[in-house]
Every structure is written in C-alpha cells, then in structure tokens.
mmCIF file of C-alpha atoms in Angstrom:
data_model
loop_
_atom_site.group_PDB
_atom_site.id
_atom_site.type_symbol
_atom_site.label_atom_id
_atom_site.label_comp_id
_atom_site.label_asym_id
_atom_site.label_seq_id
_atom_site.Cartn_x
_atom_site.Cartn_y
_atom_site.Cartn_z
ATOM 1 C CA MET A 1 -48.558 -29.842 12.661
ATOM 2 C CA ASP A 2 -50.364 -33.002 11.571
ATOM 3 C CA ASP A 3 -53.750 -31.274 11.720
ATOM 4 C CA VAL A 4 -52.728 -28.178 9.732
ATOM 5 C CA ARG A 5 -54.462 -27.758 6.375
ATOM 6 C CA ILE A 6 -52.812 -25.905 3.492
ATOM 7 C CA ALA A 7 -54.668 -25.053 0.285
ATOM 8 C CA ILE A 8 -52.602 -24.504 -2.852
ATOM 9 C CA VAL A 9 -54.226 -22.652 -5.744
ATOM 10 C CA GLY A 10 -52.761 -23.614 -9.103
ATOM 11 C CA GLY A 11 -51.815 -27.032 -10.422
ATOM 12 C CA GLY A 12 -48.819 -26.081 -12.522
ATOM 13 C CA ILE A 13 -45.207 -26.953 -11.765
ATOM 14 C CA SER A 14 -45.086 -24.560 -8.811
ATOM 15 C CA GLY A 15 -48.271 -25.831 -7.191
ATOM 16 C CA LEU A 16 -47.529 -29.518 -7.702
ATOM 17 C CA CYS A 17 -43.948 -29.223 -6.419
ATOM 18 C CA THR A 18 -45.090 -27.263 -3.366
ATOM 19 C CA ALA A 19 -47.701 -29.888 -2.517
ATOM 20 C CA ILE A 20 -45.216 -32.746 -2.960
ATOM 21 C CA ALA A 21 -42.543 -31.074 -0.821
ATOM 22 C CA LEU A 22 -45.041 -30.322 1.968
ATOM 23 C CA GLN A 23 -46.635 -33.761 1.842
ATOM 24 C CA LYS A 24 -43.231 -35.419 2.155
ATOM 25 C CA ASN A 25 -42.831 -33.440 5.382
ATOM 26 C CA GLY A 26 -46.134 -34.698 6.747
ATOM 27 C CA ILE A 27 -48.208 -31.589 5.977
ATOM 28 C CA HIS A 28 -51.785 -31.897 4.720
ATOM 29 C CA ALA A 29 -51.699 -30.018 1.392
ATOM 30 C CA GLU A 30 -54.532 -29.862 -1.155
ATOM 31 C CA VAL A 31 -54.161 -28.523 -4.711
ATOM 32 C CA TYR A 32 -57.009 -26.720 -6.492
ATOM 33 C CA GLU A 33 -56.692 -26.412 -10.276
ATOM 34 C CA LYS A 34 -59.202 -24.551 -12.440
ATOM 35 C CA GLU A 35 -58.809 -26.702 -15.553
ATOM 36 C CA LYS A 36 -60.349 -30.115 -16.254
ATOM 37 C CA ARG A 37 -56.891 -31.664 -16.292
ATOM 38 C CA VAL A 38 -53.366 -30.623 -15.413
ATOM 39 C CA SER A 39 -51.903 -29.999 -18.828
ATOM 40 C CA GLU A 40 -50.351 -27.212 -20.844
ATOM 41 C CA PRO A 41 -49.353 -27.056 -24.494
ATOM 42 C CA ASP A 42 -46.597 -29.645 -24.617
ATOM 43 C CA THR A 43 -43.098 -28.403 -25.187
ATOM 44 C CA GLY A 44 -39.654 -28.954 -23.811
ATOM 45 C CA ILE A 45 -38.440 -27.555 -20.542
ATOM 46 C CA ILE A 46 -34.916 -26.900 -19.285
ATOM 47 C CA LEU A 47 -34.288 -27.512 -15.605
ATOM 48 C CA SER A 48 -31.081 -26.067 -14.204
ATOM 49 C CA GLY A 49 -28.910 -27.712 -11.574
ATOM 50 C CA ASN A 50 -30.635 -25.885 -8.721
ATOM 51 C CA ALA A 51 -33.971 -27.412 -9.740
ATOM 52 C CA MET A 52 -32.360 -30.849 -9.972
ATOM 53 C CA ARG A 53 -30.925 -30.471 -6.473
ATOM 54 C CA ALA A 54 -34.397 -29.490 -5.242
ATOM 55 C CA PHE A 55 -35.927 -32.529 -6.944
ATOM 56 C CA TYR A 56 -33.365 -34.755 -5.250
ATOM 57 C CA ILE A 57 -34.442 -33.271 -1.914
ATOM 58 C CA MET A 58 -38.028 -34.210 -2.859
ATOM 59 C CA GLY A 59 -36.873 -37.720 -3.804
ATOM 60 C CA LEU A 60 -37.636 -37.306 -7.513
ATOM 61 C CA GLY A 61 -34.154 -36.679 -8.930
ATOM 62 C CA PRO A 62 -33.342 -40.175 -10.280
ATOM 63 C CA GLU A 63 -36.768 -40.594 -11.875
ATOM 64 C CA LEU A 64 -36.534 -37.249 -13.663
ATOM 65 C CA ARG A 65 -33.088 -38.126 -14.986
ATOM 66 C CA ASN A 66 -34.468 -41.418 -16.322
ATOM 67 C CA ASN A 67 -37.058 -39.473 -18.333
ATOM 68 C CA GLY A 68 -34.862 -36.710 -19.701
ATOM 69 C CA LEU A 69 -31.479 -35.953 -21.207
ATOM 70 C CA GLU A 70 -28.795 -34.127 -19.281
ATOM 71 C CA SER A 71 -25.718 -32.010 -19.757
ATOM 72 C CA ASP A 72 -23.185 -30.143 -17.666
ATOM 73 C CA GLY A 73 -22.553 -27.486 -20.294
ATOM 74 C CA CYS A 74 -24.244 -24.839 -22.401
ATOM 75 C CA LEU A 75 -22.378 -23.581 -25.449
ATOM 76 C CA LEU A 76 -22.961 -19.898 -26.166
ATOM 77 C CA LYS A 77 -22.555 -19.195 -29.879
ATOM 78 C CA SER A 78 -22.475 -16.214 -32.202
ATOM 79 C CA ASP A 79 -24.946 -15.986 -35.075
ATOM 80 C CA LEU A 80 -22.259 -17.439 -37.379
ATOM 81 C CA GLY A 81 -21.773 -20.456 -35.115
ATOM 82 C CA ASN A 82 -18.542 -19.536 -33.355
ATOM 83 C CA THR A 83 -18.347 -20.531 -29.684
ATOM 84 C CA ILE A 84 -18.031 -17.420 -27.513
ATOM 85 C CA ALA A 85 -18.490 -18.981 -24.058
ATOM 86 C CA ASN A 86 -18.997 -22.360 -22.419
ATOM 87 C CA PHE A 87 -21.055 -22.464 -19.248
ATOM 88 C CA HIS A 88 -19.654 -25.745 -17.900
ATOM 89 C CA TYR A 89 -19.515 -25.719 -14.119
ATOM 90 C CA GLN A 90 -18.156 -28.915 -12.570
ATOM 91 C CA PRO A 91 -20.474 -29.623 -9.628
ATOM 92 C CA PRO A 92 -19.123 -31.463 -6.584
ATOM 93 C CA ALA A 93 -22.130 -33.777 -6.638
ATOM 94 C CA HIS A 94 -23.042 -36.037 -9.543
ATOM 95 C CA ILE A 95 -26.037 -33.905 -10.438
ATOM 96 C CA PRO A 96 -26.253 -32.399 -13.938
ATOM 97 C CA ASN A 97 -26.228 -28.661 -14.530
ATOM 98 C CA TYR A 98 -29.086 -29.017 -17.031
ATOM 99 C CA LEU A 99 -31.857 -31.531 -17.623
ATOM 100 C CA PHE A 100 -33.988 -31.454 -20.792
ATOM 101 C CA ILE A 101 -37.419 -33.056 -20.496
ATOM 102 C CA GLN A 102 -40.845 -32.786 -22.107
ATOM 103 C CA ARG A 103 -43.247 -30.752 -20.015
ATOM 104 C CA SER A 104 -45.844 -33.540 -20.243
ATOM 105 C CA SER A 105 -43.334 -36.045 -18.838
ATOM 106 C CA LEU A 106 -42.479 -33.715 -15.951
ATOM 107 C CA GLN A 107 -46.166 -33.140 -15.168
ATOM 108 C CA ARG A 108 -46.852 -36.882 -15.205
ATOM 109 C CA LEU A 109 -44.023 -37.537 -12.730
ATOM 110 C CA LEU A 110 -45.267 -34.783 -10.429
ATOM 111 C CA LEU A 111 -48.859 -36.014 -10.549
ATOM 112 C CA ASP A 112 -47.724 -39.540 -9.695
ATOM 113 C CA ALA A 113 -45.808 -38.195 -6.666
ATOM 114 C CA LEU A 114 -48.866 -36.459 -5.167
ATOM 115 C CA LEU A 115 -50.795 -38.184 -2.414
ATOM 116 C CA PRO A 116 -53.965 -39.733 -3.882
ATOM 117 C CA GLY A 117 -57.002 -37.486 -3.626
ATOM 118 C CA SER A 118 -55.066 -34.290 -2.942
ATOM 119 C CA LEU A 119 -55.567 -32.771 -6.430
ATOM 120 C CA HIS A 120 -58.956 -31.187 -7.172
ATOM 121 C CA LEU A 121 -59.682 -30.324 -10.818
ATOM 122 C CA GLU A 122 -62.222 -27.883 -12.244
ATOM 123 C CA LYS A 123 -61.915 -25.738 -9.133
ATOM 124 C CA HIS A 124 -61.673 -22.217 -10.483
ATOM 125 C CA MET A 125 -61.241 -19.987 -7.438
ATOM 126 C CA THR A 126 -63.162 -16.731 -7.802
ATOM 127 C CA ASP A 127 -62.576 -15.281 -4.338
ATOM 128 C CA PHE A 128 -61.238 -16.017 -0.881
ATOM 129 C CA THR A 129 -61.484 -14.676 2.649
ATOM 130 C CA ASP A 130 -58.967 -14.738 5.466
ATOM 131 C CA ASN A 131 -60.713 -14.444 8.823
ATOM 132 C CA GLY A 132 -58.273 -16.486 10.868
ATOM 133 C CA ALA A 133 -59.244 -19.439 8.693
ATOM 134 C CA ILE A 134 -59.172 -19.355 4.891
ATOM 135 C CA THR A 135 -62.305 -19.887 2.829
ATOM 136 C CA LEU A 136 -61.949 -20.475 -0.918
ATOM 137 C CA PHE A 137 -64.935 -19.840 -3.208
ATOM 138 C CA PHE A 138 -65.101 -21.598 -6.569
ATOM 139 C CA LYS A 139 -66.876 -20.854 -9.817
ATOM 140 C CA ASP A 140 -68.985 -24.019 -9.535
ATOM 141 C CA GLY A 141 -70.608 -22.667 -6.354
ATOM 142 C CA THR A 142 -68.643 -24.796 -3.908
ATOM 143 C CA SER A 143 -66.190 -23.660 -1.251
ATOM 144 C CA ALA A 144 -63.337 -25.114 0.786
ATOM 145 C CA GLU A 145 -61.876 -24.350 4.199
ATOM 146 C CA SER A 146 -58.193 -24.274 5.032
ATOM 147 C CA ASP A 147 -55.816 -22.886 7.630
ATOM 148 C CA TYR A 148 -53.386 -21.432 5.096
ATOM 149 C CA LEU A 149 -53.365 -20.517 1.430
ATOM 150 C CA ILE A 150 -50.414 -20.721 -0.955
ATOM 151 C CA ALA A 151 -50.889 -18.939 -4.270
ATOM 152 C CA CYS A 152 -49.188 -20.762 -7.147
ATOM 153 C CA ASP A 153 -51.542 -19.340 -9.762
ATOM 154 C CA GLY A 154 -48.929 -17.912 -12.094
ATOM 155 C CA ALA A 155 -47.735 -14.539 -13.260
ATOM 156 C CA ALA A 156 -51.300 -13.216 -13.635
ATOM 157 C CA SER A 157 -52.140 -14.353 -10.087
ATOM 158 C CA SER A 158 -55.628 -13.368 -8.947
ATOM 159 C CA VAL A 159 -54.557 -13.919 -5.328
ATOM 160 C CA ARG A 160 -51.704 -11.442 -5.690
ATOM 161 C CA SER A 161 -53.997 -8.944 -7.408
ATOM 162 C CA LYS A 162 -56.339 -8.994 -4.435
ATOM 163 C CA LEU A 163 -53.625 -8.864 -1.772
ATOM 164 C CA PHE A 164 -51.376 -6.358 -3.542
ATOM 165 C CA PRO A 165 -53.528 -4.417 -6.038
ATOM 166 C CA ASN A 166 -50.624 -2.135 -6.965
ATOM 167 C CA SER A 167 -48.460 -5.046 -8.123
ATOM 168 C CA THR A 168 -48.459 -5.183 -11.910
ATOM 169 C CA LEU A 169 -46.794 -7.180 -14.624
ATOM 170 C CA SER A 170 -44.653 -5.272 -17.080
ATOM 171 C CA PHE A 171 -43.789 -6.320 -20.606
ATOM 172 C CA THR A 172 -40.124 -7.293 -20.906
ATOM 173 C CA GLY A 173 -39.783 -6.129 -24.497
ATOM 174 C CA PHE A 174 -39.416 -9.709 -25.763
ATOM 175 C CA SER A 175 -41.599 -12.224 -27.527
ATOM 176 C CA CYS A 176 -40.840 -15.933 -27.292
ATOM 177 C CA TRP A 177 -41.488 -18.954 -29.489
ATOM 178 C CA ARG A 178 -40.992 -22.553 -28.355
ATOM 179 C CA GLY A 179 -41.232 -25.687 -30.432
ATOM 180 C CA ILE A 180 -40.572 -29.418 -30.598
ATOM 181 C CA ILE A 181 -39.457 -31.539 -33.546
ATOM 182 C CA GLU A 182 -40.468 -35.175 -33.242
ATOM 183 C CA ASP A 183 -38.487 -37.883 -35.067
ATOM 184 C CA SER A 184 -35.931 -35.316 -36.149
ATOM 185 C CA PRO A 185 -34.095 -36.172 -39.407
ATOM 186 C CA PHE A 186 -30.890 -34.819 -37.866
ATOM 187 C CA LYS A 187 -29.302 -35.196 -34.443
ATOM 188 C CA VAL A 188 -28.650 -32.561 -31.793
ATOM 189 C CA SER A 189 -26.463 -33.635 -28.901
ATOM 190 C CA ALA A 190 -25.423 -30.350 -27.242
ATOM 191 C CA TYR A 191 -27.329 -27.577 -25.504
ATOM 192 C CA THR A 192 -26.583 -24.322 -27.336
ATOM 193 C CA GLU A 193 -27.844 -20.758 -27.218
ATOM 194 C CA THR A 194 -27.056 -18.400 -30.089
ATOM 195 C CA TRP A 195 -26.852 -14.641 -29.634
ATOM 196 C CA GLY A 196 -27.088 -12.334 -32.604
ATOM 197 C CA ALA A 197 -28.477 -9.003 -33.731
ATOM 198 C CA ARG A 198 -31.827 -10.622 -34.651
ATOM 199 C CA GLY A 199 -32.412 -12.341 -31.319
ATOM 200 C CA ARG A 200 -31.580 -15.440 -29.283
ATOM 201 C CA PHE A 201 -32.077 -19.016 -30.400
ATOM 202 C CA GLY A 202 -31.742 -21.972 -28.013
ATOM 203 C CA ILE A 203 -31.517 -25.652 -28.981
ATOM 204 C CA ALA A 204 -31.630 -28.654 -26.657
ATOM 205 C CA PRO A 205 -31.953 -32.415 -27.233
ATOM 206 C CA LEU A 206 -34.908 -34.390 -25.849
ATOM 207 C CA PRO A 207 -35.410 -38.154 -25.491
ATOM 208 C CA ASP A 208 -36.581 -40.240 -28.474
ATOM 209 C CA GLN A 209 -34.718 -38.218 -31.103
ATOM 210 C CA GLN A 210 -36.718 -35.064 -30.372
ATOM 211 C CA ILE A 211 -35.425 -31.508 -30.418
ATOM 212 C CA PHE A 212 -36.621 -28.608 -28.254
ATOM 213 C CA TRP A 213 -35.957 -25.065 -29.414
ATOM 214 C CA TYR A 214 -36.848 -21.549 -28.350
ATOM 215 C CA ALA A 215 -36.421 -18.100 -29.874
ATOM 216 C CA LEU A 216 -36.535 -14.682 -28.202
ATOM 217 C CA ILE A 217 -36.886 -11.518 -30.259
ATOM 218 C CA LYS A 218 -37.205 -7.883 -29.235
ATOM 219 C CA SER A 219 -40.725 -6.631 -29.893
ATOM 220 C CA THR A 220 -43.528 -4.372 -28.801
ATOM 221 C CA GLU A 221 -46.351 -5.976 -26.869
ATOM 222 C CA GLY A 222 -48.526 -8.172 -29.116
ATOM 223 C CA SER A 223 -46.832 -7.070 -32.323
ATOM 224 C CA LEU A 224 -45.491 -10.470 -33.384
ATOM 225 C CA HIS A 225 -48.304 -12.832 -32.372
ATOM 226 C CA GLU A 226 -49.267 -13.497 -36.011
ATOM 227 C CA TRP A 227 -45.787 -14.559 -37.070
ATOM 228 C CA ALA A 228 -45.653 -17.926 -38.832
ATOM 229 C CA PRO A 229 -42.634 -20.264 -39.054
ATOM 230 C CA ILE A 230 -41.706 -18.609 -42.345
ATOM 231 C CA ASP A 231 -41.382 -15.261 -40.534
ATOM 232 C CA LEU A 232 -39.057 -16.818 -37.953
ATOM 233 C CA LEU A 233 -37.103 -18.461 -40.755
ATOM 234 C CA PHE A 234 -36.680 -15.112 -42.491
ATOM 235 C CA ASN A 235 -35.684 -13.420 -39.224
ATOM 236 C CA PHE A 236 -32.923 -15.953 -38.526
ATOM 237 C CA PHE A 237 -32.039 -16.569 -42.201
ATOM 238 C CA TYR A 238 -28.275 -16.041 -41.776
ATOM 239 C CA TYR A 239 -27.894 -17.799 -38.409
ATOM 240 C CA HIS A 240 -25.753 -20.935 -38.332
ATOM 241 C CA ASP A 241 -26.934 -24.505 -38.966
ATOM 242 C CA PRO A 242 -29.105 -26.255 -37.945
ATOM 243 C CA ILE A 243 -31.365 -23.294 -37.055
ATOM 244 C CA GLN A 244 -32.896 -23.042 -40.531
ATOM 245 C CA GLU A 245 -33.471 -26.808 -40.656
ATOM 246 C CA ILE A 246 -35.091 -26.750 -37.225
ATOM 247 C CA LEU A 247 -37.574 -24.058 -38.216
ATOM 248 C CA GLU A 248 -38.316 -25.760 -41.545
ATOM 249 C CA ASN A 249 -39.058 -29.091 -39.834
ATOM 250 C CA THR A 250 -41.295 -27.816 -36.995
ATOM 251 C CA PRO A 251 -45.044 -28.178 -37.658
ATOM 252 C CA ASN A 252 -47.145 -25.089 -37.003
ATOM 253 C CA ASP A 253 -49.126 -26.857 -34.288
ATOM 254 C CA GLN A 254 -45.905 -27.594 -32.383
ATOM 255 C CA ILE A 255 -45.008 -23.919 -31.958
ATOM 256 C CA ILE A 256 -46.092 -21.894 -28.911
ATOM 257 C CA TYR A 257 -45.957 -18.084 -28.854
ATOM 258 C CA ASP A 258 -45.874 -15.857 -25.776
ATOM 259 C CA ASP A 259 -45.142 -12.268 -24.947
ATOM 260 C CA LEU A 260 -42.893 -12.270 -21.860
ATOM 261 C CA TYR A 261 -43.742 -10.346 -18.710
ATOM 262 C CA GLU A 262 -42.021 -9.803 -15.398
ATOM 263 C CA LEU A 263 -43.073 -8.717 -11.937
ATOM 264 C CA LYS A 264 -41.434 -5.964 -9.952
ATOM 265 C CA PRO A 265 -39.999 -7.283 -6.653
ATOM 266 C CA LEU A 266 -42.661 -7.769 -3.980
ATOM 267 C CA THR A 267 -42.091 -7.059 -0.293
ATOM 268 C CA PRO A 268 -43.283 -9.098 1.474
ATOM 269 C CA LEU A 269 -44.332 -12.336 -0.247
ATOM 270 C CA GLN A 270 -47.080 -12.966 2.285
ATOM 271 C CA SER A 271 -50.112 -11.428 3.875
ATOM 272 C CA GLY A 272 -51.397 -13.041 7.060
ATOM 273 C CA ASN A 273 -51.957 -16.726 6.398
ATOM 274 C CA ILE A 274 -51.434 -16.367 2.639
ATOM 275 C CA LEU A 275 -48.138 -16.832 0.796
ATOM 276 C CA LEU A 276 -47.148 -16.253 -2.863
ATOM 277 C CA LEU A 277 -44.862 -18.741 -4.629
ATOM 278 C CA GLY A 278 -43.455 -19.259 -8.109
ATOM 279 C CA ASP A 279 -44.371 -16.823 -10.874
ATOM 280 C CA ALA A 280 -47.117 -15.415 -8.649
ATOM 281 C CA ALA A 281 -44.314 -14.020 -6.474
ATOM 282 C CA HIS A 282 -41.416 -13.366 -8.834
ATOM 283 C CA ALA A 283 -42.227 -13.787 -12.540
ATOM 284 C CA SER A 284 -39.151 -12.945 -14.618
ATOM 285 C CA MET A 285 -37.374 -13.651 -17.898
ATOM 286 C CA PRO A 286 -36.759 -17.426 -18.260
ATOM 287 C CA ASN A 287 -32.975 -17.151 -18.608
ATOM 288 C CA ILE A 288 -30.895 -20.332 -18.168
ATOM 289 C CA GLY A 289 -34.015 -22.293 -17.258
ATOM 290 C CA GLN A 290 -34.638 -20.239 -14.128
ATOM 291 C CA GLY A 291 -38.389 -19.750 -14.610
ATOM 292 C CA ALA A 292 -39.387 -23.278 -13.630
ATOM 293 C CA SER A 293 -36.245 -23.846 -11.586
ATOM 294 C CA GLN A 294 -37.032 -21.046 -9.157
ATOM 295 C CA ALA A 295 -40.536 -22.432 -8.640
ATOM 296 C CA VAL A 296 -39.067 -25.832 -7.718
ATOM 297 C CA GLU A 297 -36.609 -24.127 -5.352
ATOM 298 C CA ASP A 298 -39.472 -22.259 -3.699
ATOM 299 C CA ALA A 299 -41.142 -25.542 -2.859
ATOM 300 C CA VAL A 300 -38.216 -27.145 -1.041
ATOM 301 C CA TYR A 301 -37.242 -23.952 0.782
ATOM 302 C CA LEU A 302 -40.775 -23.537 2.088
ATOM 303 C CA ALA A 303 -41.025 -27.191 3.133
ATOM 304 C CA LYS A 304 -37.706 -26.882 4.950
ATOM 305 C CA TRP A 305 -38.932 -23.932 6.993
ATOM 306 C CA VAL A 306 -42.260 -25.605 7.725
ATOM 307 C CA SER A 307 -40.393 -28.638 9.061
ATOM 308 C CA LYS A 308 -38.221 -26.423 11.295
ATOM 309 C CA GLU A 309 -40.651 -23.931 12.783
ATOM 310 C CA ASP A 310 -43.317 -24.462 15.444
ATOM 311 C CA SER A 311 -46.095 -23.084 13.228
ATOM 312 C CA VAL A 312 -46.763 -22.541 9.534
ATOM 313 C CA SER A 313 -47.182 -18.816 10.240
ATOM 314 C CA GLU A 314 -43.629 -18.634 11.578
ATOM 315 C CA ALA A 315 -42.415 -20.701 8.632
ATOM 316 C CA PHE A 316 -44.050 -18.258 6.183
ATOM 317 C CA ILE A 317 -42.239 -15.344 7.861
ATOM 318 C CA LYS A 318 -38.859 -17.105 7.889
ATOM 319 C CA TYR A 319 -39.323 -18.234 4.299
ATOM 320 C CA THR A 320 -40.129 -14.711 3.150
ATOM 321 C CA LEU A 321 -37.158 -13.150 4.922
ATOM 322 C CA HIS A 322 -34.727 -15.808 3.740
ATOM 323 C CA ARG A 323 -36.036 -16.425 0.242
ATOM 324 C CA GLN A 324 -36.125 -12.832 -0.947
ATOM 325 C CA GLU A 325 -32.341 -12.545 -0.692
ATOM 326 C CA ARG A 326 -31.745 -15.457 -3.062
ATOM 327 C CA ILE A 327 -34.534 -14.417 -5.427
ATOM 328 C CA LYS A 328 -32.887 -10.986 -5.707
ATOM 329 C CA MET A 329 -29.479 -12.545 -6.356
ATOM 330 C CA ILE A 330 -30.873 -14.777 -9.111
ATOM 331 C CA LYS A 331 -32.766 -11.885 -10.699
ATOM 332 C CA ASP A 332 -29.649 -9.696 -10.635
ATOM 333 C CA GLU A 333 -27.585 -12.416 -12.320
ATOM 334 C CA MET A 334 -30.299 -13.018 -14.906
ATOM 335 C CA LYS A 335 -30.578 -9.272 -15.625
ATOM 336 C CA ILE A 336 -26.865 -9.149 -16.453
ATOM 337 C CA TYR A 337 -27.264 -12.226 -18.654
ATOM 338 C CA GLY A 338 -30.341 -10.765 -20.330
ATOM 339 C CA PHE A 339 -28.762 -7.354 -20.858
ATOM 340 C CA ALA A 340 -25.767 -8.923 -22.595
ATOM 341 C CA SER A 341 -27.958 -11.125 -24.775
ATOM 342 C CA GLN A 342 -30.232 -8.352 -26.047
ATOM 343 C CA VAL A 343 -27.557 -6.314 -27.814
ATOM 344 C CA ASP A 344 -28.888 -5.882 -31.371
ATOM 345 C CA PHE A 345 -26.334 -3.766 -33.210
ATOM 346 C CA PRO A 346 -23.864 -5.902 -35.178
ATOM 347 C CA ILE A 347 -20.772 -3.934 -34.123
ATOM 348 C CA LEU A 348 -21.821 -4.064 -30.459
ATOM 349 C CA CYS A 349 -22.529 -7.787 -30.811
ATOM 350 C CA SER A 350 -18.989 -8.273 -32.088
ATOM 351 C CA ILE A 351 -17.525 -6.343 -29.149
ATOM 352 C CA ARG A 352 -19.659 -8.283 -26.654
ATOM 353 C CA ASN A 353 -18.626 -11.599 -28.185
ATOM 354 C CA LYS A 354 -14.946 -10.714 -27.968
ATOM 355 C CA LEU A 355 -15.288 -9.712 -24.315
ATOM 356 C CA LEU A 356 -17.086 -12.981 -23.514
ATOM 357 C CA LYS A 357 -14.362 -14.985 -25.262
ATOM 358 C CA MET A 358 -11.685 -13.123 -23.307
ATOM 359 C CA ALA A 359 -13.304 -13.901 -19.935
ATOM 360 C CA PRO A 360 -11.689 -16.926 -18.270
ATOM 361 C CA PRO A 361 -13.856 -20.058 -17.808
ATOM 362 C CA SER A 362 -13.688 -19.527 -14.050
ATOM 363 C CA PHE A 363 -15.618 -16.248 -14.485
ATOM 364 C CA HIS A 364 -18.564 -17.937 -16.225
ATOM 365 C CA ASN A 365 -18.446 -20.994 -13.973
ATOM 366 C CA GLU A 366 -18.525 -18.972 -10.766
ATOM 367 C CA LYS A 367 -21.660 -17.187 -11.948
ATOM 368 C CA LEU A 368 -23.240 -20.522 -12.812
ATOM 369 C CA ARG A 369 -22.196 -21.994 -9.461
ATOM 370 C CA ARG A 370 -23.962 -19.216 -7.549
ATOM 371 C CA VAL A 371 -27.175 -19.982 -9.407
ATOM 372 C CA ILE A 372 -27.254 -23.793 -9.283
ATOM 373 C CA GLU A 373 -25.772 -24.599 -5.865
ATOM 374 C CA ILE A 374 -28.412 -24.514 -3.126
ATOM 375 C CA GLU A 375 -26.880 -26.866 -0.566
ATOM 376 C CA GLU A 376 -25.109 -24.060 1.281
ATOM 377 C CA ASP A 377 -28.351 -22.180 1.736
ATOM 378 C CA MET A 378 -30.190 -25.332 2.806
ATOM 379 C CA ASP A 379 -27.425 -26.199 5.279
ATOM 380 C CA ALA A 380 -27.599 -22.708 6.748
ATOM 381 C CA MET A 381 -31.208 -23.391 7.699
ATOM 382 C CA GLN A 382 -30.234 -26.321 9.934
#
C-alpha cells in the first residue's frame, strides 16, 4: 500500500498520533490543521497506562517518560483527606499506570515524530466529497486529493456532522476547570483525586516543580463560565489541604474552563472511505485520563489493522468491528466511575466512601487492569 494516500483532518493529539502510527507502518499520511500552529491552551495532561503502551508501540514511550513524571497509583480521597481507595495496579511490564506531562511538551514530541512536510497548517476544511477518491476543500480556496479520509477533528467534528447528521453532543451535566502552578511554593508528589459533595478535585505533579490540577462540578450548561478562582475557592473551602493553597496560587490566566460534552455511541465509525477517530468518534467524560488515552489507542489499533489487511478499506471495516467492543467496555467502566464520583449528598457520600474502603484492592486493580492493558487485544489481531 505504498501508493495509498490518507488525509487526516485535525492536528490535535488524535490526528498527530494517527499520522505517526500510520507513517511508521509505511503509509502516506498527511495532516491538515485549521490553525496557524498546532497549539492549545497549555495545561497538564494525564496519560493512563493504555496510552503509554500505545506510545511504546509507536516508539515514543521512553521519550515521553523522559519529559514527564510517572506513577503507578492514584489515591482516591474524601473531602476531608481520608484515603478511600488506591488504584495501584501492578503491571507485568515496566510501564507506568499514569504519566503526567505538559500538553505543550506532548505536542512538541508528536510534531518532532511526524515525517517532515506531512503537516499542513492554516488548512480549514469547509467541505469534502467522496466519489471513489476524496477531495478536501479548504477555506483559503485550495483543495487536496486523497484516497481516504480520517476525521480527527474533535468532539464538534464537522466531518461527523455531514456523515451522520443525527449524531449530536449532549451536555454531561459537568463543568471543568484545569490549571497549572509554576514554581510551586509547596511540593506535590502523589496523584490524588478527591470526591466530595461539592465536586471532584484532581492533583498531579509535573516536571520542574509544577502542579497540574482539575476540578469538576455539577452544573447546567454555561452557568459557571464566569466563575473566578475565588468562586472555586469558596466552593471547595472545606476540602483538605493543599486544595485551598493550589487555588490561591494559580494565576487567572493559567485556568481553563470547559463545559463537558459526550457523544452517544456511533454505529458504524466509518462511511465508505472515511473513518472517525478520537473525540470525533467517541467523545466522553475524561475519567482516569481516558479522553486523550483512547485517542492514542485508536491510532495504534488502526495502524495495526492497516498493516494486516490487503487494503485500507478492509482495515477500516476490521478496525470498526473490533474497536467498538473495547470503546464500549471503556465507556461502561467510566460510567460506573463517573456515577460513583458525582454523588452530592453528604450522607450518600459517606456511604459510598465506606463501600469503596471495604472493597478489596484486587477489585479496584482488576478494573484498572481492564482499562490499561491492551497487549491482549493487540496479540489477538496477529
């Protein structure tokens, strides 16, 4: 398939990883990004063990670990700071369960791994046709030809909207804030997530004495977009240390706000010579770092099928049939996790916490194992 051309729309994590995975398998892949440069508001990002395994398959695992901090465990705490669970799966391979890295560092590593000349910036796709061959039309009046199209253009995918006009995003009922503290006056060494009646608060260390944090609060759509750090501080005023100190020390311009949306399951993920990947195919709540991690998984699973099948069309079909099963499993596990975390009545929080503390470590670790281990699935494709 040396002469096959694949166009990838979207230069985020999903698009870059897909291009890298395909290029490493000898496929001609071109990325078209609408912005002037590949960048997003810088924040931290948590990659779970499944993403790290996928990056090792792409040959990027060691370099990512050199640019981030890692851990095998996540401490789940109550609002008063008591440990209620420890997600600490012991993987058979020496690959961490979690890696904490700045988004800008991850993007830089991905850009460096692309083949020179395969990323095209300021290419805002406005339309496309699929008449046996794919034609992409861009806002600047230019066009591009390709044999196949992979849509990695995010949760609000314009490609998906055209192919599946009835597919819609739905508000999850949560708003999210993310922030970074640079040159922190205090040290954070463990990855923790705190569950309480006023929401979830996650804390993770980053290189160079930085701290990444995120907060999720129940809301109605758009209702909390004007909140300032003082509002977050008031919301979490009784939560354990160092949550108050973190919010007090985060500059306003280092805080990113989003309402969170999810996509109802799509069947199939393709239409003709066009395939949906990443959030364009399965946007969901970013529990346990699975938002970005699933996009990285998508890339290596697709590349594996492309390397096995006689044509990209057959690979798209096999990928869709095989991938949907795992996507559903991950979503089901994340729904259970999310349902437990969103309890917001103090007495119910107390009951939930006691039940989590009573569960044996093997219970939590088995759930984590199912999410982060991908070798069995990859081996089954041999």
